[in-house]
CSV table of C-alpha atoms and ligand atoms in Angstrom, one decimal:
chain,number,residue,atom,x,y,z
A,117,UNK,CA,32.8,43.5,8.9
A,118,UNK,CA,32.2,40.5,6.8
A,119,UNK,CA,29.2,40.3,4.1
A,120,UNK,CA,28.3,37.3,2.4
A,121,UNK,CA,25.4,36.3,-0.3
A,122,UNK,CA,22.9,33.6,0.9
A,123,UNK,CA,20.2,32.2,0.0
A,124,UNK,CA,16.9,30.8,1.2
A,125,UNK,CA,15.2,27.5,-0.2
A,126,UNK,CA,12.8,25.3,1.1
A,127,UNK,CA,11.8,21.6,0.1
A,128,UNK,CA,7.9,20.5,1.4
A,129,UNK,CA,8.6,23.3,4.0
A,130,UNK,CA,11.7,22.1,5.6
A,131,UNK,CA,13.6,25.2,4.9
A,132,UNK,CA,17.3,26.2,4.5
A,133,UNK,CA,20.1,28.3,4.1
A,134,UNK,CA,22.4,28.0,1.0
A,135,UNK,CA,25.7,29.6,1.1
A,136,UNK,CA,28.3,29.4,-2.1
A,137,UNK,CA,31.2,28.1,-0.3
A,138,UNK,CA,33.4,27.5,-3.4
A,139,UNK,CA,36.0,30.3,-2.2
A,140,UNK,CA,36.3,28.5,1.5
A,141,UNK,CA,35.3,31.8,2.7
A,142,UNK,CA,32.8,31.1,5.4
A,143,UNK,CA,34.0,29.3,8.4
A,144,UNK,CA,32.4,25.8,9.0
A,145,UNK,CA,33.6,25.8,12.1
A,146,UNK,CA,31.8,28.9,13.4
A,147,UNK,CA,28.9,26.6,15.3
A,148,UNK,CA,28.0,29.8,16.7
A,149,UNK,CA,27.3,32.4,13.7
A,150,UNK,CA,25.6,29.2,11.8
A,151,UNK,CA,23.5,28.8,14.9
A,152,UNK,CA,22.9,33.0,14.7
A,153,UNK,CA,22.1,32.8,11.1
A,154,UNK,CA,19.5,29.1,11.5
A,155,UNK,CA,17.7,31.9,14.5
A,156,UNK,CA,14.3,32.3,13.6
A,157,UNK,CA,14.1,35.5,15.8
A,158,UNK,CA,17.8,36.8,16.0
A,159,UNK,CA,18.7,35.1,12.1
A,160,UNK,CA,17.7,34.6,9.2
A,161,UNK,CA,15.7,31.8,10.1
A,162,UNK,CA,16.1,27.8,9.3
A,163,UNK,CA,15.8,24.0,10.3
A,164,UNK,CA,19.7,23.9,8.7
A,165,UNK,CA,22.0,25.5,6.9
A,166,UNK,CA,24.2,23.9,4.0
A,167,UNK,CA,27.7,24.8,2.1
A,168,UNK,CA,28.3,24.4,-1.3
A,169,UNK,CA,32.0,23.3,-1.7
A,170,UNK,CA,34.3,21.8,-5.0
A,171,UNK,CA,34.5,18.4,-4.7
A,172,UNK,CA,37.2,16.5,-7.1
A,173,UNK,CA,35.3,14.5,-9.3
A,174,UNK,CA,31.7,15.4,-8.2
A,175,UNK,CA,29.8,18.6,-9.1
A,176,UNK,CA,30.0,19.8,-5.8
A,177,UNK,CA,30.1,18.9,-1.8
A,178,UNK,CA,27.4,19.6,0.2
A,179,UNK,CA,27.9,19.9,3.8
A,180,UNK,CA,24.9,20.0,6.1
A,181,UNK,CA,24.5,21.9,9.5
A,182,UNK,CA,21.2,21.8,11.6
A,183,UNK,CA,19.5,24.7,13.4
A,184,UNK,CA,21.9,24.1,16.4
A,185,UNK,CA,24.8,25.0,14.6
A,186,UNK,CA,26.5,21.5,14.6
A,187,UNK,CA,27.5,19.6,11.3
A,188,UNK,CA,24.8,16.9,10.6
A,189,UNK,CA,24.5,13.9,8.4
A,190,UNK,CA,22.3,13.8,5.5
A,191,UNK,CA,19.7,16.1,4.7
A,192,UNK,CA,16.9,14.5,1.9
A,193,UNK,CA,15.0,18.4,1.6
A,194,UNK,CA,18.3,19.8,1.8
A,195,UNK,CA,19.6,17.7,-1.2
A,196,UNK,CA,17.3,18.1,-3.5
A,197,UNK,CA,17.8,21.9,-2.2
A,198,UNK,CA,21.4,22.1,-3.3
A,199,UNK,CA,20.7,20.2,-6.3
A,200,UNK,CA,18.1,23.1,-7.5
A,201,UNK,CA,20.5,25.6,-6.5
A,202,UNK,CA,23.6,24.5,-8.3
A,203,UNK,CA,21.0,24.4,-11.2
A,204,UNK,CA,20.0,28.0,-10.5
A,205,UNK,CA,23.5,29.3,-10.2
A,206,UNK,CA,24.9,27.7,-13.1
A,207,UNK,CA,26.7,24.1,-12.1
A,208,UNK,CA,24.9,21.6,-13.4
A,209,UNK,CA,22.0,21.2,-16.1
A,210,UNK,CA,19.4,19.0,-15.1
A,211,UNK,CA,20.9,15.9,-13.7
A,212,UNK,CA,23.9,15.7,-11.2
A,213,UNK,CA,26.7,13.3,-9.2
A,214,UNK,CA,27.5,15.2,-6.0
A,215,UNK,CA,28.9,14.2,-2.6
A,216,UNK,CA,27.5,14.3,1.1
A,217,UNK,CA,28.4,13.1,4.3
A,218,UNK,CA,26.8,9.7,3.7
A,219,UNK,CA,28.4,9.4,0.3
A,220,UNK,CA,28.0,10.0,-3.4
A,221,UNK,CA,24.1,11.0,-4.4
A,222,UNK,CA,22.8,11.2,-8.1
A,223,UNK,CA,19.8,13.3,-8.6
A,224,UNK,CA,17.8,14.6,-11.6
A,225,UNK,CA,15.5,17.2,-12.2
A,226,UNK,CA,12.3,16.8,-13.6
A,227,UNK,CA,10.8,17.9,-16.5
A,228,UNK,CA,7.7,20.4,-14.2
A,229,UNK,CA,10.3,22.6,-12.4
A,230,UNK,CA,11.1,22.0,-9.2
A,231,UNK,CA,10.3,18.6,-8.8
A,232,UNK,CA,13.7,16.4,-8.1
A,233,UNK,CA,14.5,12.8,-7.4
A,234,UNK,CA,17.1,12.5,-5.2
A,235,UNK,CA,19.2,8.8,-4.9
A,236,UNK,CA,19.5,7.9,-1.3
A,237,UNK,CA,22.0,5.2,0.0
A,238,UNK,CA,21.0,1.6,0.3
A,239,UNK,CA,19.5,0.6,3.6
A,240,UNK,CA,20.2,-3.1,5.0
A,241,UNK,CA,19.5,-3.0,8.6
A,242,UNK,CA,16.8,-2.4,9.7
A,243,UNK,CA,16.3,-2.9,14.0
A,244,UNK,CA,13.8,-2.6,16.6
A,245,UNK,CA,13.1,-0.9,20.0
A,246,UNK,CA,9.4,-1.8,20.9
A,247,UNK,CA,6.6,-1.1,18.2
A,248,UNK,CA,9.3,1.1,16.6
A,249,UNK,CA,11.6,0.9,13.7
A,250,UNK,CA,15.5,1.7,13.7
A,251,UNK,CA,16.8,2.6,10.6
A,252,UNK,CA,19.7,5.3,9.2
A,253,UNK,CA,18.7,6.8,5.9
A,254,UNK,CA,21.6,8.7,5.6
A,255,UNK,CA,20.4,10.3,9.1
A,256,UNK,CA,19.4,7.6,11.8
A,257,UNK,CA,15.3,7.6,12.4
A,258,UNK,CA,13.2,6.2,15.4
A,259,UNK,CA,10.0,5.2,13.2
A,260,UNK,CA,6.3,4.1,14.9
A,261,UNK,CA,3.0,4.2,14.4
A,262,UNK,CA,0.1,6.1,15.7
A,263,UNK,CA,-3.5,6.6,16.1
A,264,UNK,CA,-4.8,10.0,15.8
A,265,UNK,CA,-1.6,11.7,14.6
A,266,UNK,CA,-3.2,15.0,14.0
A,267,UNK,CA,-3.7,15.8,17.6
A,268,UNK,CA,-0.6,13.7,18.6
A,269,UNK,CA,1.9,15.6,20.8
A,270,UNK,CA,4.8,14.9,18.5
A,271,UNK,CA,7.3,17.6,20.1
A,272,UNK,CA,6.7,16.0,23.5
A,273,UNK,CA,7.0,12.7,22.5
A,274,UNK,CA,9.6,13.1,20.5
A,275,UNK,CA,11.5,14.9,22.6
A,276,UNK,CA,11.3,12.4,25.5
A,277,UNK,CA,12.8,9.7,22.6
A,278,UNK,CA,15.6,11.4,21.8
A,279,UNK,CA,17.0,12.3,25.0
A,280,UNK,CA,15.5,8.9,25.8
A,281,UNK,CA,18.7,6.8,27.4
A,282,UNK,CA,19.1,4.7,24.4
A,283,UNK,CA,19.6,7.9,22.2
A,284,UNK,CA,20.6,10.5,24.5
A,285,UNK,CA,24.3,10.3,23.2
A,286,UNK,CA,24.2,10.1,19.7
A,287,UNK,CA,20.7,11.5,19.0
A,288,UNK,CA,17.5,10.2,16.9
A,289,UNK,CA,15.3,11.9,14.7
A,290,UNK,CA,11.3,10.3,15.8
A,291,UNK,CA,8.9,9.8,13.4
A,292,UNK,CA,5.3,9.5,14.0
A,293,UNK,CA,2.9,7.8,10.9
A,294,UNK,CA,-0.6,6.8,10.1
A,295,UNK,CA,-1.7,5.3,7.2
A,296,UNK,CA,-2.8,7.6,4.7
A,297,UNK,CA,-4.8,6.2,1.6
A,298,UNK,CA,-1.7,4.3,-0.8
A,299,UNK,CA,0.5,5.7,1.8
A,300,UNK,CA,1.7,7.4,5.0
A,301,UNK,CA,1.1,10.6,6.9
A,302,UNK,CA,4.2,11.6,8.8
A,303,UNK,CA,5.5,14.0,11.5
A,304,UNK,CA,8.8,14.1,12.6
A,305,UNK,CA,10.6,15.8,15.4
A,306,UNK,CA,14.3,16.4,14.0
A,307,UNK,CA,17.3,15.9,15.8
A,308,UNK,CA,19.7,19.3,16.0
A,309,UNK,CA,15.8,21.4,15.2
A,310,UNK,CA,14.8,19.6,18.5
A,311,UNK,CA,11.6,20.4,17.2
A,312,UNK,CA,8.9,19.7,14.3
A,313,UNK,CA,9.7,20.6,11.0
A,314,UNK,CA,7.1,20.3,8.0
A,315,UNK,CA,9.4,17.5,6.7
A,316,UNK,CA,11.9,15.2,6.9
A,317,UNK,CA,13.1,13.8,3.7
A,318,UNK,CA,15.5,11.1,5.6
A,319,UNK,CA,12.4,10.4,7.8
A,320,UNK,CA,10.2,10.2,5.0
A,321,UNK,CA,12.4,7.5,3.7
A,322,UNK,CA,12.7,5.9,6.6
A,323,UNK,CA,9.0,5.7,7.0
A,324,UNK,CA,8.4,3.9,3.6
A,325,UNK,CA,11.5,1.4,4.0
A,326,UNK,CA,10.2,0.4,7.5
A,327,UNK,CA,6.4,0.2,6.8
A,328,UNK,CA,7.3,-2.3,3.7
A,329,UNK,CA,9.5,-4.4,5.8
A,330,UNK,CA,6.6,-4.3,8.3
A,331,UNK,CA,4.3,-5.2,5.5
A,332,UNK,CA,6.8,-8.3,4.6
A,333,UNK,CA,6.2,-7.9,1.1
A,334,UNK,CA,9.4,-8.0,-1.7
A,335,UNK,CA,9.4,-5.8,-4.4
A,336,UNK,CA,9.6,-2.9,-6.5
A,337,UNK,CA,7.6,0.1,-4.4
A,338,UNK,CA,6.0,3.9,-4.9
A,339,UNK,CA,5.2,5.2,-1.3
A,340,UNK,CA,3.1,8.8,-0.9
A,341,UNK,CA,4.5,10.1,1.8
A,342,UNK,CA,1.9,13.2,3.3
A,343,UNK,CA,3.8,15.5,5.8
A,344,UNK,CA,2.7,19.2,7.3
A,345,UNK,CA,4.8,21.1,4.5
A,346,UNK,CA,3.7,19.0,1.4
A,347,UNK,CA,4.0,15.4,-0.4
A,348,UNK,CA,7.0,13.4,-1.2
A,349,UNK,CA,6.9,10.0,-3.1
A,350,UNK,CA,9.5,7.5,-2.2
A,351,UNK,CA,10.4,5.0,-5.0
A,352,UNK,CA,12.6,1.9,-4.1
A,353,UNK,CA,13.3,-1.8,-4.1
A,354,UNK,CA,13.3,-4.4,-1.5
A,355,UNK,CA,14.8,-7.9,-1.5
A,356,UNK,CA,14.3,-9.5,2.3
A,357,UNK,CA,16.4,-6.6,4.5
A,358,UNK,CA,17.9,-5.3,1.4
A,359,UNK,CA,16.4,-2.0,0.0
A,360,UNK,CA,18.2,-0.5,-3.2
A,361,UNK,CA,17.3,1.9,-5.6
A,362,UNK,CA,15.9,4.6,-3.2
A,363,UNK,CA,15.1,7.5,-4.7
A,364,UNK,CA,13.4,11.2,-2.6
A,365,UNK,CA,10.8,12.5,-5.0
A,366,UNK,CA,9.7,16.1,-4.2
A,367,UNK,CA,9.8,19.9,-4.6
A,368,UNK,CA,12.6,22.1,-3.9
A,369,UNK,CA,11.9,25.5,-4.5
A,370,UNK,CA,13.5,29.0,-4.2
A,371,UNK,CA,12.4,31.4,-1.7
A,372,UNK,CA,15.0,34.3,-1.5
A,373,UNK,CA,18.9,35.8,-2.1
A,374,UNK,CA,19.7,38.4,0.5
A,375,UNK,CA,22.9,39.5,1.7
A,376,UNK,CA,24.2,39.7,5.4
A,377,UNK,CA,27.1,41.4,6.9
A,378,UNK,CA,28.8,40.4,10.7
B,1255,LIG,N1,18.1,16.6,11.5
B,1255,LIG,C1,18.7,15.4,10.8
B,1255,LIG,C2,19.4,15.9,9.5
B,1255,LIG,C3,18.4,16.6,8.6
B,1255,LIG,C4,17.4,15.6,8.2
B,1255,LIG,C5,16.2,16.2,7.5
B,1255,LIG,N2,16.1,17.7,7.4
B,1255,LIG,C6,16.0,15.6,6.1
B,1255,LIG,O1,15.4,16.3,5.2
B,1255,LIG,O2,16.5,14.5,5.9
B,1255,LIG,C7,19.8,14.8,11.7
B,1255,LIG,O3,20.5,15.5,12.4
B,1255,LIG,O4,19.9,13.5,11.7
């Protein structure tokens, strides 16, 4: 029988669990025990689950796994997730250089606790497919635009675009927006949830990116992003197809520590 410390965070509601990985201990190869633990019934419950590995020359490694057990790309909550928790356990101070699947990220903390900007990679592609949006964030999105996207049936519809020919294979995450005041209201069904979840940070991204090159305007940019779990701000620059400077503003916050045995 095995026992292992985790620990619960969530960031706008997209929720995760953290496991200090720095001893190799847990097996990233389990899909099954990380799709057990992600249960919300026969787990612990959560949209992924995340490692906390050494990295040479970085803080740390952060490697993602959605609900369904399978290693994922990058996660924007679950960032600025492990960035609060190598603060809480001791790793960092308030800013930090750490390393995803998608690359190197920097990210601070902000002076109100748990607020963090998160850098995210530099997006120059941006394609279409209809009324929609194509873009990869770190984590590839399907974006478009809806009326009424309170009572829109974003599970269905989301569903039928990701196993949609065109990204059966390798999978989309679908977000749904409206235009909310100076920004955007946003739902998104996740690929590897293959459901809702209160937010998607890489969606959330996506969303401002693509609505700005849909707008056609160059420049430096502040988006509110509104989503079911709580508000993120996404800050970038854009240049024609070129966006740079992208930072994921919002909260992470700790929920629990609990051990498990298996
Ligand atoms: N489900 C996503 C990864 C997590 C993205 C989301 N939780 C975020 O905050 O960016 C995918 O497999 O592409």
């Amino acid at each position: 029988m095995e026992t292992r410390v985790f620990y619960k965070y969530q960031g706008a509601g997209n929720d995760f669990i953290i496991i200090d990985n720095r001893k190799k201990l847990f097996d990233r190869d389990n899909e099954s025990l990380i799709r057990r633990l992600c249960h919300r019934r026969f787990g612990i419950g959560a949209d992924g689950l995340m490692l906390l590995q050494h990295a040479e020359g970085y803080d740390f490694e952060m490697i993602y796994f959605n609900a369904d057990g399978r290693e994922g790309s990058m996660c924007g909550n679950g960032g600025r997730c492990i960035v609060a928790f190598a603060q809480d356990i001791g790793i960092i101070a308030t800013k930090t250089d750490f390393l995803a699947a998608d690359g190197v990220h920097h990210a601070r903390m902000h002076d109100n606790v748990d607020w963090i900007s998160l850098q995210m990679i530099d997006v120059q592609q941006i394609a279409q497919d209809g009324d929609a949006y194509l873009l990869d964030t770190g984590s590839p999105h399907y974006v478009r635009l809806v009326a009424n996207l309170e009572n829109f049936p974003v599970v269905e519809e989301g569903r039928s675009v990701r196993y949609s020919d065109t990204y059966r294979s390798n999978g989309v995450n679908v977000n749904f927006v409206e235009a909310d005041g100076d920004g955007y209201r946003v739902r998104t069904y996740e690929r590897g949830v293959e459901d809702e979840t209160l937010a998607c940070g890489t969606g959330a991204t996506a969303v401002a990116l693509a609505m700005a090159w849909r707008n056609g305007t160059d420049g430096a940019f502040e988006t509110p992003i509104r989503v079911e779990g709580g508000n993120l701000m996404i800050r970038f620059e854009k240049q024609g197809r070129r966006f740079t400077n992208v930072f994921l503003e919002g909260p992470a916050e700790f929920v629990f520590k609990g051990e498990l045995s298996w």
